[in-house]
Coordinates of C-alpha atoms in Angstrom, one line a residue:
X1 CA 61.8 39.5 -31.3
X2 CA 61.8 35.8 -31.7
X3 CA 62.8 36.1 -35.3
X4 CA 65.5 38.5 -34.3
X5 CA 66.8 36.2 -31.7
X6 CA 66.6 33.2 -34.1
X7 CA 68.6 35.2 -36.7
X8 CA 71.2 36.2 -34.1
X9 CA 71.5 32.5 -33.0
X10 CA 72.1 31.4 -36.6
X11 CA 74.7 34.1 -37.1
X12 CA 76.3 33.2 -33.8
X13 CA 76.4 29.6 -34.7
X14 CA 77.9 30.3 -38.1
X15 CA 80.6 32.5 -36.5
X16 CA 81.4 29.9 -34.0
X17 CA 81.8 27.2 -36.6
X18 CA 84.0 29.5 -38.7
X19 CA 86.2 30.3 -35.8
X20 CA 86.5 26.6 -34.9
X21 CA 87.4 25.7 -38.5
X22 CA 89.9 28.5 -38.6
X23 CA 91.7 27.6 -35.4
X24 CA 91.2 23.8 -35.8
X25 CA 89.9 21.4 -33.2
X26 CA 93.4 20.1 -32.3
X27 CA 94.1 23.1 -30.0
X28 CA 90.8 22.6 -28.2
X29 CA 91.3 18.9 -27.7
X30 CA 94.8 19.5 -26.4
X31 CA 93.5 22.1 -23.9
X32 CA 90.9 19.6 -22.5
X33 CA 93.7 16.9 -22.3
X34 CA 95.9 19.3 -20.4
X35 CA 93.0 20.2 -18.0
X36 CA 92.3 16.5 -17.5
X37 CA 90.6 15.6 -14.2
X38 CA 90.8 19.2 -13.0
X39 CA 87.7 19.9 -15.2
X40 CA 85.7 18.3 -12.3
X41 CA 87.0 21.1 -10.1
X42 CA 86.1 23.8 -12.6
X43 CA 82.6 22.4 -12.7
X44 CA 82.2 23.2 -9.0
X45 CA 84.6 26.0 -8.1
X46 CA 84.6 29.0 -8.3
X47 CA 81.2 29.1 -10.0
X48 CA 79.4 27.4 -7.1
X49 CA 80.6 30.1 -4.8
X50 CA 79.6 32.9 -7.2
X51 CA 76.1 31.3 -7.4
X52 CA 75.7 31.3 -3.7
X53 CA 76.8 35.0 -3.5
X54 CA 74.4 35.9 -6.3
X55 CA 71.6 34.2 -4.5
X56 CA 72.4 36.2 -1.4
X57 CA 72.3 39.3 -3.6
X58 CA 68.8 38.3 -4.7
X59 CA 67.8 37.6 -1.1
X60 CA 68.5 41.2 -0.1
X61 CA 66.5 42.5 -3.1
X62 CA 63.4 41.5 -1.1
X63 CA 62.1 44.0 1.5
X64 CA 61.9 41.1 4.0
X65 CA 63.3 37.6 4.3
X66 CA 60.3 35.3 3.6
X67 CA 61.8 32.9 1.1
X68 CA 64.0 30.1 2.3
X69 CA 67.6 30.3 1.0
X70 CA 67.4 26.8 -0.6
X71 CA 64.2 27.8 -2.5
X72 CA 65.9 31.0 -3.7
X73 CA 69.0 29.0 -4.8
X74 CA 66.9 26.5 -6.7
X75 CA 64.7 29.2 -8.3
X76 CA 67.8 31.2 -9.4
X77 CA 69.4 28.1 -11.0
X78 CA 66.2 27.3 -12.8
X79 CA 65.8 30.9 -14.0
X80 CA 69.3 31.2 -15.3
X81 CA 69.0 27.9 -17.1
X82 CA 65.8 29.2 -18.7
X83 CA 67.6 32.5 -19.7
X84 CA 70.4 30.6 -21.4
X85 CA 68.2 28.1 -23.4
X86 CA 65.1 30.1 -24.5
X87 CA 64.7 33.1 -26.8
X88 CA 63.7 35.6 -24.1
X89 CA 66.6 38.1 -24.2
X90 CA 67.8 37.0 -20.8
X91 CA 64.5 38.1 -19.2
X92 CA 62.2 35.2 -19.3
X93 CA 64.1 33.5 -16.6
X94 CA 63.5 36.4 -14.3
X95 CA 59.7 35.8 -14.5
X96 CA 60.4 32.1 -13.8
X97 CA 62.3 33.0 -10.6
X98 CA 59.4 35.1 -9.4
X99 CA 56.9 32.4 -10.3
X100 CA 58.8 29.7 -8.5
X101 CA 59.0 31.6 -5.1
X102 CA 55.2 32.3 -5.1
X103 CA 54.6 29.8 -2.3
X104 CA 56.6 32.1 0.0
X105 CA 56.3 35.5 -1.6
X106 CA 53.4 36.8 -3.8
X107 CA 54.1 38.0 -7.3
X108 CA 53.7 41.6 -6.0
X109 CA 56.9 41.0 -4.0
X110 CA 58.6 38.4 -6.2
X111 CA 58.5 40.4 -9.4
X112 CA 60.0 43.6 -7.8
X113 CA 62.7 41.5 -6.2
X114 CA 63.9 40.1 -9.6
X115 CA 63.9 43.6 -11.1
X116 CA 65.9 45.0 -8.2
X117 CA 68.3 42.0 -8.3
X118 CA 68.7 42.4 -12.1
X119 CA 69.6 46.0 -11.4
X120 CA 72.0 45.4 -8.5
X121 CA 73.8 42.6 -10.4
X122 CA 74.4 45.0 -13.3
X123 CA 75.6 47.7 -10.8
X124 CA 78.0 45.1 -9.4
X125 CA 79.1 44.2 -12.9
X126 CA 79.8 47.8 -13.7
X127 CA 81.9 48.1 -10.5
X128 CA 83.8 44.9 -11.5
X129 CA 84.4 46.4 -15.0
X130 CA 86.0 49.4 -13.3
X131 CA 88.4 46.9 -11.5
X132 CA 88.9 45.1 -14.7
X133 CA 89.8 48.3 -16.5
X134 CA 92.5 49.0 -13.9
X135 CA 93.8 45.5 -14.4
X136 CA 93.7 45.9 -18.2
X137 CA 95.6 49.2 -18.0
X138 CA 98.3 47.3 -16.1
X139 CA 98.4 44.4 -18.5
X140 CA 97.8 46.1 -21.9
X141 CA 98.8 49.4 -23.6
X142 CA 96.5 52.2 -22.9
X143 CA 95.6 52.6 -26.6
X144 CA 94.6 48.9 -26.9
X145 CA 91.3 48.3 -28.7
X146 CA 90.3 46.0 -25.9
X147 CA 90.8 48.7 -23.2
X148 CA 88.9 51.2 -25.3
X149 CA 86.1 48.7 -25.8
X150 CA 85.9 48.1 -22.1
X151 CA 85.7 51.9 -21.4
X152 CA 82.8 52.3 -23.8
X153 CA 81.0 49.3 -22.4
X154 CA 81.4 50.8 -18.9
X155 CA 79.9 54.1 -20.1
X156 CA 76.9 52.4 -21.6
X157 CA 76.4 50.3 -18.5
X158 CA 76.5 53.3 -16.1
X159 CA 74.0 55.3 -18.3
X160 CA 71.6 52.3 -18.6
X161 CA 71.7 51.4 -14.9
X162 CA 71.5 55.0 -13.7
X163 CA 68.4 55.6 -15.9
X164 CA 66.8 52.4 -14.9
X165 CA 67.3 53.0 -11.1
X166 CA 66.0 56.6 -11.5
X167 CA 62.8 55.3 -13.2
X168 CA 62.2 52.7 -10.5
X169 CA 63.0 54.9 -7.5
X170 CA 61.0 57.9 -8.9
X171 CA 57.9 55.8 -9.5
X172 CA 58.0 56.7 -13.2
X173 CA 56.7 53.2 -14.0
X174 CA 53.4 54.4 -12.5
X175 CA 53.1 57.0 -15.3
X176 CA 53.6 54.2 -17.9
X177 CA 50.8 52.3 -16.2
X178 CA 48.4 55.2 -16.5
X179 CA 49.1 55.5 -20.2
X180 CA 48.5 51.8 -20.7
X181 CA 45.3 52.2 -18.8
X182 CA 44.2 55.0 -21.0
X183 CA 44.9 52.9 -24.1
X184 CA 42.8 50.1 -22.6
X185 CA 45.7 47.6 -22.4
X186 CA 45.6 47.4 -18.6
X187 CA 42.5 47.0 -16.4
X188 CA 41.1 45.2 -13.4
X189 CA 43.4 42.8 -11.6
X190 CA 46.3 43.4 -14.1
X191 CA 46.3 47.1 -13.4
X192 CA 46.3 46.4 -9.6
X193 CA 49.2 44.0 -9.9
X194 CA 51.3 46.3 -12.0
X195 CA 50.6 49.2 -9.6
X196 CA 51.7 47.0 -6.7
X197 CA 55.0 46.2 -8.4
X198 CA 55.6 49.9 -9.1
X199 CA 54.9 50.9 -5.5
X200 CA 57.1 48.1 -4.2
X201 CA 60.0 49.2 -6.4
X202 CA 59.7 52.8 -5.3
X203 CA 59.4 51.8 -1.7
X204 CA 62.5 49.6 -1.8
X205 CA 64.8 52.2 -3.3
X206 CA 63.6 54.9 -1.0
X207 CA 63.4 53.0 2.3
X208 CA 65.7 50.0 2.1
X209 CA 69.2 51.5 1.5
X210 CA 70.8 48.8 3.7
X211 CA 69.3 45.9 1.8
X212 CA 70.1 47.6 -1.5
X213 CA 73.7 48.1 -0.5
X214 CA 74.0 44.4 0.6
X215 CA 72.5 43.2 -2.7
X216 CA 75.0 45.2 -4.7
X217 CA 77.9 44.1 -2.4
X218 CA 77.1 40.3 -2.7
X219 CA 76.8 40.6 -6.5
X220 CA 80.0 42.5 -6.8
X221 CA 81.8 39.9 -4.7
X222 CA 80.4 37.2 -7.0
X223 CA 81.9 39.0 -10.0
X224 CA 85.3 39.3 -8.2
X225 CA 85.3 35.6 -7.3
X226 CA 84.5 34.8 -10.9
X227 CA 88.0 36.1 -11.9
X228 CA 89.5 33.0 -10.3
X229 CA 88.0 30.8 -13.0
X230 CA 90.1 32.1 -15.9
X231 CA 93.1 32.2 -13.6
X232 CA 92.8 28.5 -12.6
X233 CA 91.8 27.2 -16.1
X234 CA 94.7 29.0 -17.9
X235 CA 97.3 27.9 -15.3
X236 CA 96.1 24.3 -15.6
X237 CA 96.3 24.2 -19.4
X238 CA 99.9 25.6 -19.3
X239 CA 99.3 29.3 -19.6
X240 CA 100.1 30.9 -16.2
X241 CA 98.6 34.4 -16.0
X242 CA 98.6 36.9 -13.2
X243 CA 95.4 37.7 -11.3
X244 CA 95.4 41.1 -13.0
X245 CA 95.3 39.5 -16.4
X246 CA 92.6 37.0 -15.3
X247 CA 90.5 39.9 -13.9
X248 CA 90.9 41.8 -17.2
X249 CA 89.7 38.7 -19.1
X250 CA 86.7 38.2 -16.8
X251 CA 85.7 41.9 -16.9
X252 CA 85.9 42.0 -20.7
X253 CA 83.9 38.7 -20.8
X254 CA 81.2 40.2 -18.6
X255 CA 81.1 43.3 -20.9
X256 CA 80.5 41.0 -23.9
X257 CA 77.6 39.3 -22.2
X258 CA 76.1 42.7 -21.3
X259 CA 76.4 43.9 -24.9
X260 CA 75.3 40.6 -26.5
X261 CA 72.3 39.9 -24.2
X262 CA 70.0 39.3 -27.3
X263 CA 72.2 36.5 -28.6
X264 CA 71.0 33.1 -27.2
X265 CA 73.8 31.7 -25.0
X266 CA 76.1 34.6 -26.4
X267 CA 77.0 32.0 -29.0
X268 CA 79.8 33.3 -31.3
X269 CA 80.1 36.6 -29.4
X270 CA 81.9 35.1 -26.4
X271 CA 84.2 33.0 -28.6
X272 CA 85.2 36.0 -30.8
X273 CA 85.6 38.3 -27.8
X274 CA 87.7 35.9 -25.8
X275 CA 89.9 35.2 -28.9
X276 CA 90.4 39.0 -29.2
X277 CA 91.5 39.6 -25.6
X278 CA 93.7 36.5 -25.5
X279 CA 95.5 37.7 -28.6
X280 CA 95.9 41.1 -27.2
X281 CA 97.4 39.6 -24.0
X282 CA 99.8 37.5 -26.1
X283 CA 98.1 34.2 -25.1
X284 CA 97.0 33.4 -28.6
X285 CA 93.6 33.2 -30.2
X286 CA 93.4 29.3 -30.0
X287 CA 93.7 29.6 -26.2
X288 CA 90.8 32.0 -26.2
X289 CA 88.6 29.6 -28.1
X290 CA 89.6 26.6 -25.9
X291 CA 88.9 28.6 -22.7
X292 CA 85.4 29.5 -24.0
X293 CA 84.6 25.9 -24.7
X294 CA 85.8 24.7 -21.3
X295 CA 83.5 27.3 -19.8
X296 CA 80.6 26.1 -21.9
X297 CA 81.0 22.6 -20.5
X298 CA 80.7 24.0 -17.0
X299 CA 77.7 26.1 -18.2
X300 CA 76.0 23.1 -19.6
X301 CA 76.4 21.2 -16.4
X302 CA 74.9 24.0 -14.3
X303 CA 72.1 24.5 -16.9
X304 CA 71.1 20.8 -16.4
X305 CA 71.2 21.3 -12.7
X306 CA 68.9 24.3 -13.1
X307 CA 66.3 22.3 -14.9
X308 CA 66.5 19.6 -12.2
X309 CA 65.9 22.4 -9.7
X310 CA 62.9 23.6 -11.7
X311 CA 61.3 20.2 -11.6
X312 CA 62.1 19.8 -7.9
X313 CA 60.6 23.1 -6.9
X314 CA 57.5 22.6 -8.8
X315 CA 57.0 19.2 -7.2
X316 CA 57.9 20.1 -3.6
X317 CA 56.8 23.6 -3.1
X318 CA 53.8 24.2 -0.8
X319 CA 50.7 25.6 -2.4
X320 CA 50.8 29.4 -2.9
X321 CA 48.9 31.5 -0.2
X322 CA 45.3 32.2 -1.1
X323 CA 44.2 35.7 -2.1
X324 CA 41.9 37.0 0.7
X325 CA 39.9 39.1 -1.8
X326 CA 39.2 36.2 -4.1
X327 CA 38.2 34.0 -1.1
X328 CA 35.6 36.7 0.0
X329 CA 34.3 36.8 -3.6
X330 CA 33.7 33.1 -3.6
X331 CA 31.9 33.3 -0.3

């Protein structure tokens, strides 16, 4: 998998450099000049608000509120920074989040919470793509390749999320655990931990419909607020677009990230996808590339903040609670 991710990174970098050479750096420099001091606003808003909403979505993925919101926010920033900069297919950061909240929630609760949150954020994304499809139909011809691509991405998302939720809620992960046990790959404390995660997931989906609905709602609202970013950026670089067009751009962008989750940082995929939808909307491919690079500056700033949060949480967090069984064993 590391070799695959490395190969995708190299291909993405090559595609990015080719697109930049084709368009020319002049258009990108001009876009940053037009944005000027407003780049400072883009660094904070609306992404700061979407991060707060996504953190609330993760909070309600727990069965109970045991982790302080500030710790959840820091752990989320650190995990997302880890996802963007390491070859883990956007999953290594989820384990980092669960590990960072151990002082307040054991791994038997933290790991199920990040799995549930990953599921609910994808459900919220699918709902947002539905909104984006409506907006795309209003802004583009119905036979547009962009619209058709969004429709297929929505179908894939619905099937993937539906199957994943059914597996978690039905306790099917327990069957996988039994097979791993038979093969000798799980035993002792590892088996007990995986079983606890399976039980926690099944319990959450069956007995916590309110928290599940709130988690989906906050993630969906985060996706909706995210549509303000292309709307503001494009207006400030001299390309005023409607909210419907901005929503279509954001929905298509989220679909690209879903499809290209194996590509580190979605390098090359986002640039090419944005250039395609910008061309389809009549905004021009150079504007699509400029928009992507402006976003990458904001992304780099928040990634740096995420690693600062990682260091801070590791230094300030209280020690994790002791395991009673291990304490009895020592006595």
